[in-house]
Amino acid sequence: MFNLKTWKNFDFILFLTTVFIFAIGLAFLYSSTYHFSYKHNGILTQSFLIRQITWFALALLIGLIIVKVDYQKWLELAYPLYGLNFILLLLVLLSGVAKLGAQRWISLGNIGFQPSEFSKLIIVLTLARYLGQREGVCGKELAVCFLIVGLPFLLIVKQPDLGTALALIPILFAILYVWGARLRTLILIFAAFGLSSPFLWQALKDYQKRRILVFINPDADPLGAGYTVIQSKIAIGSGGLFGKGWLAGTQNQLNFLPERHTDFIFSVVGEEWGFAGAMLLLILYFVLIWRAYSCAQQTQDSSGRLLVCGIIAMLSFQVVVNVSMTMGLMPAVGLPLPLISYGGSSLFTTMASIALLLNIGMRRTVF
């Protein structure tokens, strides 16, 4: 539990930035589902908002529990959580719910959740615990770390959920680098991944191959695999400097842009708030990452520092990839925008991550 001394270290800037980003997400979740209201009298739009707000409230409650319990206790739970998540990933493949050609969800009555989303934070915890207890870089530690990441990576790719699987790679490399692995070694390992790309290409699903080919030449299939990215670029480009106004985006409101309340919600921000609004959101993300980095610098515990750096890598990768794919700078791989995109599993994972950052920051000088 925390005492008055730890409470004085609570990072209000990080917390308020998180709430502000989520509030922006609510505004654009409403906008991206607003066009349905003409047919459903607003019921569908309201249901999206109510669910997202409910998930956020539950995530705040869980976050409070995470903050109150010393993060060392959560590190002790890393291995059991890893095992439980691995079982859930197996269950997804055996009896999971399929949507849009992917089998990623487990359904419990009216509640569905995505174990692959939880994998990101659980792997950060597991790597931080394992490496935090060890000093000196050797082949054994590297092999174990690649095994920790590799097993869930393969199961997640099988679903298929390429975006989440790819998010595990920067987490691994960031934690290994901060732990003390030589940059040359990491570059050689990354190069080995590159040499294996022909085999990885064969393992991709047809729709994933089409997305990559369309990324190279979007006009090759403008009404098929390239449609979403083309519409997204039109939406962002048409927003200009200050945007068309909230609820006034034509690509959004006229239903030209698919997945606009989930993976492509940044396109709605760009269309309706323009370059200025998009930059405001990116600045808020920068503040969030900056506060996390500040926490890492002040943390004296090795496991805590690795945990913070893993979370930074996870959140940074998601923001960079999501924004890049909406602008056609990267292939569409299906990664949500933290705190903005609709979805409970992603929101819980992000909020739990931020709660751990607050937890570590509060105890950075308490031993």
Coordinates of C-alpha atoms in Angstrom, one line a residue, residues 146 203 223 330:
F146 CA 13.2 -14.9 -27.3
A203 CA 3.1 -17.7 -43.5
L223 CA -12.0 -0.7 -54.4
M330 CA 2.9 1.8 -43.4

